[in-house]
CSV table of C-alpha atoms and ligand atoms in Angstrom, one decimal:
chain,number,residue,atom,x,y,z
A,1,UNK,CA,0.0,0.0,0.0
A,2,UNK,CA,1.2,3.6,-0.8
A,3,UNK,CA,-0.8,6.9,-0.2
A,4,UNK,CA,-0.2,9.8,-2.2
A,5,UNK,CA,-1.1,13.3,-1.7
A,6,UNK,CA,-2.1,16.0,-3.9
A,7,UNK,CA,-3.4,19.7,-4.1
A,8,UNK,CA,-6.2,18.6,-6.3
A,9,UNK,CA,-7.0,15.8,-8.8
A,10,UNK,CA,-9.9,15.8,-11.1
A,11,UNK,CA,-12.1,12.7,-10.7
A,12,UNK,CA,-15.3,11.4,-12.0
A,13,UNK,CA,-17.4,13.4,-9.7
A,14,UNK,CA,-15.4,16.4,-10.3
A,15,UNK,CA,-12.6,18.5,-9.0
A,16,UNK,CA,-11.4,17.7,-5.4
A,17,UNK,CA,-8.9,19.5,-3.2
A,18,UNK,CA,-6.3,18.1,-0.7
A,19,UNK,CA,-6.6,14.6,-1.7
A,20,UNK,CA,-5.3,11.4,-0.9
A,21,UNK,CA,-4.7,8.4,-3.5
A,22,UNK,CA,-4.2,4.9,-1.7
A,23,UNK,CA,-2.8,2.6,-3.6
A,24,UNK,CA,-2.7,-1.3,-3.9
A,25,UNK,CA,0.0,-3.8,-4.2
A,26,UNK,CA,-1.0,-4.6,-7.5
A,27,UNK,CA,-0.9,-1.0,-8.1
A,28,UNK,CA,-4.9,-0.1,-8.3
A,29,UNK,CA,-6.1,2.6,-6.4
A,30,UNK,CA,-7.5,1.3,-3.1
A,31,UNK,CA,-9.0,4.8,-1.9
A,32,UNK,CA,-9.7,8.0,-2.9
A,33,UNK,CA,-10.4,10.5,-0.1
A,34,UNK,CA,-10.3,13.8,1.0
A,35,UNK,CA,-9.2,14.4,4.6
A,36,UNK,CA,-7.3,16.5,7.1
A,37,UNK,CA,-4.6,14.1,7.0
A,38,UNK,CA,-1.3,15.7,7.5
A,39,UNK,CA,1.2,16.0,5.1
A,40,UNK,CA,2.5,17.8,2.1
A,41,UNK,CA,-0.6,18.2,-0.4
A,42,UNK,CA,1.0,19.3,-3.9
A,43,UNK,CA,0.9,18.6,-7.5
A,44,UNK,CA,-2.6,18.2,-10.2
A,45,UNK,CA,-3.5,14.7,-10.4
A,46,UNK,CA,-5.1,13.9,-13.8
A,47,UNK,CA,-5.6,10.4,-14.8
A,48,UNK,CA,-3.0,9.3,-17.0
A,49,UNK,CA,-3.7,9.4,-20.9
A,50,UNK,CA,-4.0,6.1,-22.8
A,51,UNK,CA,-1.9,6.1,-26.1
A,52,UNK,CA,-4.1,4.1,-28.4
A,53,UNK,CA,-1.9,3.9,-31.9
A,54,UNK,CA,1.6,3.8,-31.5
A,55,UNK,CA,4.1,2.1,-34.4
A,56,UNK,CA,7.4,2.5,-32.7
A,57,UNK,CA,10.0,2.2,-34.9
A,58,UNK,CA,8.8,5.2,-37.1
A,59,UNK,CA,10.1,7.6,-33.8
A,60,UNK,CA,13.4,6.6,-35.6
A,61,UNK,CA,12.9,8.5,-39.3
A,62,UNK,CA,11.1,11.7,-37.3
A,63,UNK,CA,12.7,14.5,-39.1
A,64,UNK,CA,13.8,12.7,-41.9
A,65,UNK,CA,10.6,13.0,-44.6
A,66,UNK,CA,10.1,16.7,-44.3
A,67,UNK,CA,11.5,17.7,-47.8
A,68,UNK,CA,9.0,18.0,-50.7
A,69,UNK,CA,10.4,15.6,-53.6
A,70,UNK,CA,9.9,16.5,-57.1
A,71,UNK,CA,6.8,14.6,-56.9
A,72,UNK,CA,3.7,15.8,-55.1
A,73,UNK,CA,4.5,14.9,-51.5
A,74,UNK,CA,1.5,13.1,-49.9
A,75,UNK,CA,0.9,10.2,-47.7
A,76,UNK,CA,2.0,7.8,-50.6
A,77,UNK,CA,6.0,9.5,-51.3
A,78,UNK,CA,6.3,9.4,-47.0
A,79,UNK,CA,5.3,5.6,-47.1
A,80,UNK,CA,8.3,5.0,-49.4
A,81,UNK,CA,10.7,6.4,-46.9
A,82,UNK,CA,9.1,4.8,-44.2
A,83,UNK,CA,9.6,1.5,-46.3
A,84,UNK,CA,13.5,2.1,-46.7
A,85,UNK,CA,14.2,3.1,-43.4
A,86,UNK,CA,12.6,-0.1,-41.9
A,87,UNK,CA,14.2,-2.5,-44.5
A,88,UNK,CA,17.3,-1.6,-42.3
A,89,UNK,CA,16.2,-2.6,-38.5
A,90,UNK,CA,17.5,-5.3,-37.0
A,91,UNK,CA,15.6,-6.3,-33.4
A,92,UNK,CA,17.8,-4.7,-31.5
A,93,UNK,CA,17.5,-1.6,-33.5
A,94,UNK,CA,13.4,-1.8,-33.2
A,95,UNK,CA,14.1,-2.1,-29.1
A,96,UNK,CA,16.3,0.4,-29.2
A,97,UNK,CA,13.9,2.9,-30.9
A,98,UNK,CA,10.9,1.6,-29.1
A,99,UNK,CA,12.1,2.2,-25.6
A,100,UNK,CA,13.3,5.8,-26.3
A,101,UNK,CA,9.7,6.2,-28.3
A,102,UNK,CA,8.0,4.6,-24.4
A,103,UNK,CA,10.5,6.9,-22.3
A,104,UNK,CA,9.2,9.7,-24.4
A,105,UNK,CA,5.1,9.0,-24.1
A,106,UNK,CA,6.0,8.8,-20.5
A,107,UNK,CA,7.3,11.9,-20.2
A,108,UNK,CA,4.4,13.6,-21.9
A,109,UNK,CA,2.2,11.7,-19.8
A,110,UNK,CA,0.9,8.8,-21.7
A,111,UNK,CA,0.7,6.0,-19.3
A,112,UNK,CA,-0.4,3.0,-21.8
A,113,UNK,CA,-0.2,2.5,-25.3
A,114,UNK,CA,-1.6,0.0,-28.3
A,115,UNK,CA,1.3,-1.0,-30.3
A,116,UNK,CA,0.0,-1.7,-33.7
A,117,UNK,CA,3.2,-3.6,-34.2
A,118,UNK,CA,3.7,-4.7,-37.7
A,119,UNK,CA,7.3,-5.0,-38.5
A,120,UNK,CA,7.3,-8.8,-38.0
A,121,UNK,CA,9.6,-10.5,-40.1
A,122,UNK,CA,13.3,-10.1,-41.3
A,123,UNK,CA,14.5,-8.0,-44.3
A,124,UNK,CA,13.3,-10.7,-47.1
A,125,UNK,CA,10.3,-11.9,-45.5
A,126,UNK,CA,11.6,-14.8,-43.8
A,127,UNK,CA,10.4,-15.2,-40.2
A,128,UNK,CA,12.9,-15.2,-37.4
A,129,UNK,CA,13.2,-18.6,-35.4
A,130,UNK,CA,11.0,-17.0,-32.7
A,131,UNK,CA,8.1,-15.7,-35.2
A,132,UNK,CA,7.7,-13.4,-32.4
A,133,UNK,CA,11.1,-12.0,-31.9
A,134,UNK,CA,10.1,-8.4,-32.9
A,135,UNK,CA,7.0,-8.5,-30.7
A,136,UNK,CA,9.1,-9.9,-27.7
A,137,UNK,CA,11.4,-6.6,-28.9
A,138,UNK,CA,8.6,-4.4,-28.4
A,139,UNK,CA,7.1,-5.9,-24.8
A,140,UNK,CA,11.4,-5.9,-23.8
A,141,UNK,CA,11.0,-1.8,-24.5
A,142,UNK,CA,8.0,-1.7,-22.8
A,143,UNK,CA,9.4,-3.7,-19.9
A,144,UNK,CA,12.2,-1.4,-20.0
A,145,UNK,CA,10.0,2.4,-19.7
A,146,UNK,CA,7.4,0.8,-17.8
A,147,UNK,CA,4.3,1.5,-19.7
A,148,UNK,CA,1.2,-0.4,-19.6
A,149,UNK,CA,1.4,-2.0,-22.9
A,150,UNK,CA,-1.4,-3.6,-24.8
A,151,UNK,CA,0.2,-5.2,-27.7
A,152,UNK,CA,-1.8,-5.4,-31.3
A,153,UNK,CA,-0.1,-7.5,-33.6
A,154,UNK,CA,-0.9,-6.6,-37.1
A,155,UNK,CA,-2.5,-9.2,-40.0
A,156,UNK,CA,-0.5,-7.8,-43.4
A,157,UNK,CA,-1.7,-10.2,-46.1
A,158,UNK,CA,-1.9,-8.3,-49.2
A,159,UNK,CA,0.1,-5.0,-50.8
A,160,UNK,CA,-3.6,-3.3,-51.5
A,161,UNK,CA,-7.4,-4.1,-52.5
A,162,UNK,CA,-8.7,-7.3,-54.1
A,163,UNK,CA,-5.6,-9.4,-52.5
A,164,UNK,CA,-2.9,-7.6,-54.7
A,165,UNK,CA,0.3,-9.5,-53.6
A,166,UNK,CA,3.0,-8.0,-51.1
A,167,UNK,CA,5.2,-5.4,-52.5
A,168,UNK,CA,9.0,-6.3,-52.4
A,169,UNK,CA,9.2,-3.3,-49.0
A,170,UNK,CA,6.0,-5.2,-47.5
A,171,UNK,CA,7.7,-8.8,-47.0
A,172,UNK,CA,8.7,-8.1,-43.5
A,173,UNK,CA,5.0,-7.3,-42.3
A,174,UNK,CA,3.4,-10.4,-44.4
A,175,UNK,CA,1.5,-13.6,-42.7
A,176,UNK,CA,-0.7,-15.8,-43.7
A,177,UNK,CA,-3.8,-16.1,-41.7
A,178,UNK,CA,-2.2,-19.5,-40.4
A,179,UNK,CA,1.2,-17.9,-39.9
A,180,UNK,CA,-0.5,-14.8,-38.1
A,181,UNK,CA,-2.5,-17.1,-35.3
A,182,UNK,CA,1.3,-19.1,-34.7
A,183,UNK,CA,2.6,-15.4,-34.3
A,184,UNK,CA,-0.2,-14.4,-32.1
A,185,UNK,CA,0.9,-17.8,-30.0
A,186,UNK,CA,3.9,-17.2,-30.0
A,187,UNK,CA,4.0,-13.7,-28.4
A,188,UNK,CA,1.7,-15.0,-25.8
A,189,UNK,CA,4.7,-15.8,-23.3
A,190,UNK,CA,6.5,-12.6,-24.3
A,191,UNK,CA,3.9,-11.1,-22.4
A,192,UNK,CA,3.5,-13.4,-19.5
A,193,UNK,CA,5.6,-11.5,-16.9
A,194,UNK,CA,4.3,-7.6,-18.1
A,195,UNK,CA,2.5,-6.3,-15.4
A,196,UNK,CA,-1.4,-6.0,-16.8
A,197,UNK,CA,-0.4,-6.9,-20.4
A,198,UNK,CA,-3.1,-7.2,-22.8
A,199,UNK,CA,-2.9,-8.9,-26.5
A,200,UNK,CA,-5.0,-8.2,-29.5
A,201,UNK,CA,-5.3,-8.4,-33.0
A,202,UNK,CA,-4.6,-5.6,-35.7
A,203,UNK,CA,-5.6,-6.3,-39.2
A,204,UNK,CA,-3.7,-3.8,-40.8
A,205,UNK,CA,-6.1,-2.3,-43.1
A,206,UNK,CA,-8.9,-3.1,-46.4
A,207,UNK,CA,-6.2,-2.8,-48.1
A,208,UNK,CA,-3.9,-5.6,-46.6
A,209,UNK,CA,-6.6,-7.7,-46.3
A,210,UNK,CA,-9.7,-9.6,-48.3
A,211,UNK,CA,-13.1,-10.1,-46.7
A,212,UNK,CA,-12.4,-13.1,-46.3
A,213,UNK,CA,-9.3,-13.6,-44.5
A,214,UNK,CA,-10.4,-11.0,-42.2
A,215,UNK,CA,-13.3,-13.2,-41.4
A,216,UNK,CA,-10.4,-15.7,-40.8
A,217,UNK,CA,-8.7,-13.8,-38.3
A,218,UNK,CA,-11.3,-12.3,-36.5
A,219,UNK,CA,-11.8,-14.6,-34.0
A,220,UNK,CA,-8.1,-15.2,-32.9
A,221,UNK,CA,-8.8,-11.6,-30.9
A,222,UNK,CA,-10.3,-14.0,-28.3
A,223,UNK,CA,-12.2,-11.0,-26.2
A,224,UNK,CA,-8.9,-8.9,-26.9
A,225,UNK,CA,-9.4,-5.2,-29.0
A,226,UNK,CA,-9.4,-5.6,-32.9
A,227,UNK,CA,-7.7,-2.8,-34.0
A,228,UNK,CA,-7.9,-1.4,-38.3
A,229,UNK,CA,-6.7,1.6,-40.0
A,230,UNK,CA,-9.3,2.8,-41.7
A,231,UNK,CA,-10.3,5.7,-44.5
A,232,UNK,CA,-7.1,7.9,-43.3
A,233,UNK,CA,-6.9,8.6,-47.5
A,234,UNK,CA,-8.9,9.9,-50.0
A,235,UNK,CA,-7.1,7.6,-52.2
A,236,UNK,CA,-7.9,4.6,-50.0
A,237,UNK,CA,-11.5,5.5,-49.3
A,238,UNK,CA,-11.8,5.6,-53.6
A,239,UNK,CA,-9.8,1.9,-53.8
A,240,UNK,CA,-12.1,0.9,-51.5
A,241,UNK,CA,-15.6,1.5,-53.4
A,242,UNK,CA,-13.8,0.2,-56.5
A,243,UNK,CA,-12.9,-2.8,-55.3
A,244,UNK,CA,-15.3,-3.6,-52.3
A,245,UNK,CA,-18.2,-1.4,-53.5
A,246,UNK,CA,-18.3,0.8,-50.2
A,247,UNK,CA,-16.4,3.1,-48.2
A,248,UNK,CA,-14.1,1.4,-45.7
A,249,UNK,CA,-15.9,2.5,-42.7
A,250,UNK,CA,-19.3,2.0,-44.7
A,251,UNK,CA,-18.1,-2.1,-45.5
A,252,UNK,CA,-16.7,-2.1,-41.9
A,253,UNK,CA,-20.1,-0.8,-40.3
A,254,UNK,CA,-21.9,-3.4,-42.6
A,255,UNK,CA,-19.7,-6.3,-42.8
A,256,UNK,CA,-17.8,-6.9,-39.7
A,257,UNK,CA,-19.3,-7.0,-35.7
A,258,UNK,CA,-17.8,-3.5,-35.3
A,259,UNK,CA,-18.9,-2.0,-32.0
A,260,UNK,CA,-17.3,-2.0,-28.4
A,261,UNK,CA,-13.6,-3.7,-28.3
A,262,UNK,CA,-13.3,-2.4,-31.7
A,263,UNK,CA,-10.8,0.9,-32.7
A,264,UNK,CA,-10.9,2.4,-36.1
A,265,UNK,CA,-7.7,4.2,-36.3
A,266,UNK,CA,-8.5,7.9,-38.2
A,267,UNK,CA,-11.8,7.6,-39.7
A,268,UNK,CA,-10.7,10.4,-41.6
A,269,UNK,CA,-12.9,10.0,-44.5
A,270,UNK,CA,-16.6,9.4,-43.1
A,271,UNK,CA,-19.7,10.7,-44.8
A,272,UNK,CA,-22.4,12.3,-42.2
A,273,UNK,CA,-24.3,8.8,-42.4
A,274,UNK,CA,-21.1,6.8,-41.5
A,275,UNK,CA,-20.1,9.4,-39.0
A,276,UNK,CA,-23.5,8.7,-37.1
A,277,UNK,CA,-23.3,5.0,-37.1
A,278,UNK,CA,-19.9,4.7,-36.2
A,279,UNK,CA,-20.9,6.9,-33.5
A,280,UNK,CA,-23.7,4.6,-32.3
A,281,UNK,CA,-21.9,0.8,-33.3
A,282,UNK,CA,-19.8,2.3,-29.3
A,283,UNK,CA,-16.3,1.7,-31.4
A,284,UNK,CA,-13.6,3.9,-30.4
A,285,UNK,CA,-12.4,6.1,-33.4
A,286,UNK,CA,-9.0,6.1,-32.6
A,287,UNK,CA,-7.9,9.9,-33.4
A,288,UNK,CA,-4.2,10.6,-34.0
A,289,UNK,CA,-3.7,14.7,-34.7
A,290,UNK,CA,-0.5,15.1,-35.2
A,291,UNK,CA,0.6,12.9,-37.6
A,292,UNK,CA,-3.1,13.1,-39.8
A,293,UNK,CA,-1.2,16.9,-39.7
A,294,UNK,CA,1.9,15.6,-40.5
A,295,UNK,CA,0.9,12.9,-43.1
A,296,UNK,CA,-2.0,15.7,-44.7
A,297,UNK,CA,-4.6,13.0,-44.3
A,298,UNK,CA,-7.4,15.6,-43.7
A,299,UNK,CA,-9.9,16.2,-40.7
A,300,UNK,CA,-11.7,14.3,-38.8
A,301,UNK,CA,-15.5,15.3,-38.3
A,302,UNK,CA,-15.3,15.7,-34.6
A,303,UNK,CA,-18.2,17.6,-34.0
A,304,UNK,CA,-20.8,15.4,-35.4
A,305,UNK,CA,-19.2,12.6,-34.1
A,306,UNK,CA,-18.5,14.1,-31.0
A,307,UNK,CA,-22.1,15.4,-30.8
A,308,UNK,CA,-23.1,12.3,-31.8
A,309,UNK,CA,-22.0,10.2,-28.3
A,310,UNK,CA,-19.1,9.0,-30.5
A,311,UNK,CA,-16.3,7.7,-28.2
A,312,UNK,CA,-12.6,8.3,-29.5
A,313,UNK,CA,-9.4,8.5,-27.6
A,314,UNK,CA,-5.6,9.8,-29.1
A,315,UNK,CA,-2.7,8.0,-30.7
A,316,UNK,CA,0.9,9.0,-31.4
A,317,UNK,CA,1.2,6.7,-34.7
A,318,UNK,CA,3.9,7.7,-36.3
A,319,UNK,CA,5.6,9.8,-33.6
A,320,UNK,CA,7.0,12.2,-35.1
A,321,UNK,CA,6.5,14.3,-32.2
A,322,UNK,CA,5.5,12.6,-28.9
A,323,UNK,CA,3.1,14.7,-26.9
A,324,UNK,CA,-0.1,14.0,-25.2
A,325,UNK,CA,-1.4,17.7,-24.7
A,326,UNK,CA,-0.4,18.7,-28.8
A,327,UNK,CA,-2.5,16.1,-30.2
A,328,UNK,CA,-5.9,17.2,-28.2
A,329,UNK,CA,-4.6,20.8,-28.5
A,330,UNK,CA,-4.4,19.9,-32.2
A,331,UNK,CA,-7.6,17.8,-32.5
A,332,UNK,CA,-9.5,21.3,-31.0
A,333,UNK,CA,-7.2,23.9,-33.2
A,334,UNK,CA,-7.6,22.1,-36.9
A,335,UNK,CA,-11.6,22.6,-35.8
A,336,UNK,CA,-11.6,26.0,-35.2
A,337,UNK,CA,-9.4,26.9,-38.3
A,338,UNK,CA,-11.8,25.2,-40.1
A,339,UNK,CA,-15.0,25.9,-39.1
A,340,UNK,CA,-13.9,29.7,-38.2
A,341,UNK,CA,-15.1,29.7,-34.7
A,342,UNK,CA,-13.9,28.9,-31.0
A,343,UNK,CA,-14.5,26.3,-28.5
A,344,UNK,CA,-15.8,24.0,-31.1
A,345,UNK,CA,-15.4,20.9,-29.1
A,346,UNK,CA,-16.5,22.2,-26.3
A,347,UNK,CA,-19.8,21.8,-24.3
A,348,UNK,CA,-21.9,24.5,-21.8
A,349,UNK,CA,-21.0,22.2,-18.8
A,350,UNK,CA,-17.0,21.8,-18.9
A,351,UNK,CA,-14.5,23.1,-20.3
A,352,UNK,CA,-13.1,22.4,-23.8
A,353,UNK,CA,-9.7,20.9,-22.3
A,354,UNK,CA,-11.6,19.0,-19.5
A,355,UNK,CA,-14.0,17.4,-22.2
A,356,UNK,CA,-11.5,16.5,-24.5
A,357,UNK,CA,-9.0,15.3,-22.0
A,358,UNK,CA,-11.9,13.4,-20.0
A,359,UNK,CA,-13.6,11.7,-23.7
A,360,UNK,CA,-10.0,10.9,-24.4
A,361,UNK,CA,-8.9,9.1,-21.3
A,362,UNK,CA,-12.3,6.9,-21.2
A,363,UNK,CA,-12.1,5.9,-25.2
A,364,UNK,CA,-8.3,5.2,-25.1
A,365,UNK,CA,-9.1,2.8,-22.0
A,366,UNK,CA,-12.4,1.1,-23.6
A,367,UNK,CA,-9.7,1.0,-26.9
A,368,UNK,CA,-7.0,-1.0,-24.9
A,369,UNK,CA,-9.1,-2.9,-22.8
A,370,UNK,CA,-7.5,-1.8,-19.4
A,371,UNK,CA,-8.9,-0.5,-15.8
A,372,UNK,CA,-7.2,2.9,-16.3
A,373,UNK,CA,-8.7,6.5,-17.5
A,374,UNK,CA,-10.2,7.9,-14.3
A,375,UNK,CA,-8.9,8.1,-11.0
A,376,UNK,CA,-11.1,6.2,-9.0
A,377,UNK,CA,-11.2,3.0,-6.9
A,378,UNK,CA,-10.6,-0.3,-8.6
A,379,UNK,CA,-8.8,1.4,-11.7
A,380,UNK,CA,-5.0,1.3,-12.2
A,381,UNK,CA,-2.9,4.1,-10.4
A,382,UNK,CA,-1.7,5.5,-13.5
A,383,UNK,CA,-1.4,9.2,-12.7
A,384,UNK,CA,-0.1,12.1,-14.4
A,385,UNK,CA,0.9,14.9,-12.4
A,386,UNK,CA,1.2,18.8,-13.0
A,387,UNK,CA,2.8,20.9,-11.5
A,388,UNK,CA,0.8,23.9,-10.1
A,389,UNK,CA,4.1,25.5,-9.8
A,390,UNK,CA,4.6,26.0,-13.6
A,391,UNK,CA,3.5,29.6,-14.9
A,392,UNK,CA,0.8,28.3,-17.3
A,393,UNK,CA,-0.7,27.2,-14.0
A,394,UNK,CA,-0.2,29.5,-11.1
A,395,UNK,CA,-3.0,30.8,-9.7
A,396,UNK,CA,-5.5,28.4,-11.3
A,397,UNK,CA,-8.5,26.4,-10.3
A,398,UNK,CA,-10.6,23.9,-11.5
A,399,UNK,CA,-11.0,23.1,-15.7
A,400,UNK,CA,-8.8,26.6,-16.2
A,401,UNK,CA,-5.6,23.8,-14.8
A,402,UNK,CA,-6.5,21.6,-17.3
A,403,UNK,CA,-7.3,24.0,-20.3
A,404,UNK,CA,-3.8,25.8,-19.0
A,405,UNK,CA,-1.8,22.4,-19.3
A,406,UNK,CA,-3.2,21.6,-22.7
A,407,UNK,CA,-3.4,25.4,-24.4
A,408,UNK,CA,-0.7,27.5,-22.8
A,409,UNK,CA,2.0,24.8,-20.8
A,410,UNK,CA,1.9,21.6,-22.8
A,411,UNK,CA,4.0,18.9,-22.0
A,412,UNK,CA,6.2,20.7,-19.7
A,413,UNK,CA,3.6,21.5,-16.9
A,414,UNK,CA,3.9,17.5,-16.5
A,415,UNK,CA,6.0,16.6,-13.2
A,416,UNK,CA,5.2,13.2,-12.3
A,417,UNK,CA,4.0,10.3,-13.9
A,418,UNK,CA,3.2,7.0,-12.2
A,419,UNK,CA,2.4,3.7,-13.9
A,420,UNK,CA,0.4,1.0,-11.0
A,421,UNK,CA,1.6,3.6,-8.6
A,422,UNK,CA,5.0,3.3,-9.3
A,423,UNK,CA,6.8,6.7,-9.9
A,424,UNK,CA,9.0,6.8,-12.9
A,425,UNK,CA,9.0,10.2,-14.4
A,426,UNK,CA,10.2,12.6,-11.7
A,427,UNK,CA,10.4,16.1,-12.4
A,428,UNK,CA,10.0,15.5,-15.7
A,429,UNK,CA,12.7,13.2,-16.5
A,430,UNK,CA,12.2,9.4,-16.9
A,431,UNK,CA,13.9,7.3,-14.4
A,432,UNK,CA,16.2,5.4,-17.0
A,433,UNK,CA,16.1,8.4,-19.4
A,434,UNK,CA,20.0,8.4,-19.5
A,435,UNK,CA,20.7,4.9,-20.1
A,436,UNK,CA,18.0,4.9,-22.8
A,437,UNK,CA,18.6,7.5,-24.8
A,438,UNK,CA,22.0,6.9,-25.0
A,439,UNK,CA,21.3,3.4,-26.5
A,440,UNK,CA,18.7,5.3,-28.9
A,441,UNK,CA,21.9,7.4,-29.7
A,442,UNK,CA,24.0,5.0,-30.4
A,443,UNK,CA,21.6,3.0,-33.1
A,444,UNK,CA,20.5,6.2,-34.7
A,445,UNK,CA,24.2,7.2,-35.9
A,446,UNK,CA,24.9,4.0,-37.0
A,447,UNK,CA,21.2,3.4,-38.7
A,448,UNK,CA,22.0,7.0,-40.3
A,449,UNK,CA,26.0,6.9,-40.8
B,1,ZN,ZN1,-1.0,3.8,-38.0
């Protein structure tokens, strides 16, 4: 049992001041209270945010796709240097990477991800002798920050619609649906000493799939999330209605048992009518701002699907920049330069940060499938902490701490972040930070020499 003390901590009954968090051995939080206790009473407690969509490895080529080539730059022209850049990892490169990627959520206050882990294979599509090496790299890195990992192996069968065959770059990610329930197996015991580890399934996308191997794999989720990429691309949403006959979230909706356990990652592309029933199927959308920025995917309809009960939480993808408060800073900012106005994703009972950050917490928990996203008894003690000593902060009360932290301090207003009640970003610095990064170092000048 540990208790921890702070100023104030927002809960699901609201705000509360001078609070103590007890927590368990298993690292739940046994009790929440407010008392007269003595003892030093500082710091915000927020519940931590769930990362919903992370693929590691690309933290490794942030920076290097941000020069137009003498083609049209899009989506398409940054998949080919994503596909030369991974042809070069070796597992210890994709540990390396993925622990400095972990240290870094950490630090911004992402307490859990989904690893939509793909990179299975080695360079010319042969599997390693352990077809789950790379996943066992990715729980190690885990392991290693200390995050709450929920680990989505991704189904790659085909290089794009009506079962088009792998390109030469796509090898490493490719299974059969046989191969990809021996992989699943076979990462089973890489996640049998993780604290609250969680496995589920990722078929990639329509595109790397046909009907009816994803009615093959389906069922090796087991009760665990299924995870799918779906209509991030204007181009992709157009495939889809040649080849398919619908949009992807329209065949999705229609074709597969989409609805709670389920995350489709971007949702760019939706029509009002999809928007609404995605909305009501109680699938998470799985939102990831920066990089739909980054990549030009487009944006998202949040405020129907918002409006319409929709649950969605926030994803890092491709992290090129790592930051829990940007992406919902971003999700609200690309609305109000679109739609002119302020506030957009807000509602007359809260605050816009307090909505966002609350929707986001409960949908990237429903997402993973783990106890966290609220700070309350029987969920995880995964706790982000701010520090009411920053300037963004001093002075403020109530929503204004958590619309301060997410428009005006960012990711530096974070002091503390504990995983199951252990502390392992103190002052703002990762425990193993050193040691990590340094090994991130290393592999990046050689990967880039
Ligand atoms: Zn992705």
């Amino acid at each position: 049992m540990g208790k921890l003390r702070f100023a104030a901590a927002l809960t699901p009954q609201g705000w509360v001041e001078n609070v103590t968090v007890e927590t368990a051995a298993d690292g739940t939080i046994a009790a929440l209270a407010t008392s007269g206790e003595s003892g030093r009473y500082d710091g915000i407690a927020l519940a931590g945010m769930p990362n919903l969509h992370s693929h590691a490895f690309q933290r490794g080529m942030a920076g290097l796709a941000e020069r137009r080539g003498t083609a049209e730059d899009s989506f398409w022209t940054w998949r080919e240097v994503m596909y030369a850049f991974l042809h070069r990892l070796t597992p210890e490169d994709v540990e390396a990477i993925a622990a400095e990627a972990y240290v870094e959520m950490l630090e911004t206050g992402f307490t859990a991800l989904g690893e939509f882990h793909y990179l299975h294979h080695a360079p010319a599509g042969a599997a390693y002798a352990d077809p789950a090496e790379m996943a066992g790299r990715v729980v190690a890195a885990a392991r290693t920050a200390g995050i709450g990992l929920t680990l989505l192996p991704v189904f790659y069968a085909h290089g794009g619609f009506a079962g088009a065959p792998l390109g030469p770059a796509q090898l490493r990610f490719g299974s059969d649906p046989e191969g990809y329930a021996a992989l699943l197996q076979a990462a089973r015991p890489h996640l049998a000493d993780l604290p609250e580890a969680r496995l589920g399934i990722a078929p990639h996308s329509l595109r790397a799939v046909t009907p009816e191997t994803l009615a093959e794999v389906l069922p090796l989720a087991a009760g665990g999330p299924v995870h799918i990429h779906a209509a991030e691309q204007e181009k992709e949403v157009a495939d889809c209605l040649a080849a398919l006959g619908a949009r992807p979230v329209e065949w999705l909706l229609n074709n597969a048992p989409v609805g709670p356990g389920w995350c489709l990652v971007h949702a760019t592309h939706m029509t009002e009518a999809e928007t609404k029933a995605l909305a009501r199927s109680g699938a998470v959308a799985g939102l990831c701002p920066v990089t739909e920025a980054n990549l030009g995917d487009g944006l998202f309809p949040a405020p129907d699907f918002l409006g319409a009960g929709g649950a969605f939480g926030i994803g890092s993808d491709s992290n090129v920049l790592i930051d829990a408060a940007e992406e919902l800073r971003l999700l609200e900012y690309g609305q109000r330069l679109r739609h002119r106005r302020r506030n957009v994703l807000g509602t007359p009972d809260r605050s816009t940060g307090r909505h966002l950050y609350e929707r986001a917490c409960l949908g990237g928990a429903a997402a993973l499938g783990r106890p966290v996203g609220a700070l309350a008894p029987g969920r995880r003690a995964d706790i982000l902490v701010l520090d009411e000593e920053h300037a963004a902060l001093a002075g403020k009360k109530g929503d204004a701490l958590l619309d301060s932290f997410l428009f005006a301090g960012g990711r530096k207003a974070v002091r503390d972040v504990y995983v199951g009640g252990d502390r392992l970003v103190e002052a703002g610095r990762h425990r193993r930070r050193d040691e990590v990064a340094a090994r991130f170092g290393a592999t990046m000048k050689r990967l880039l020499a």
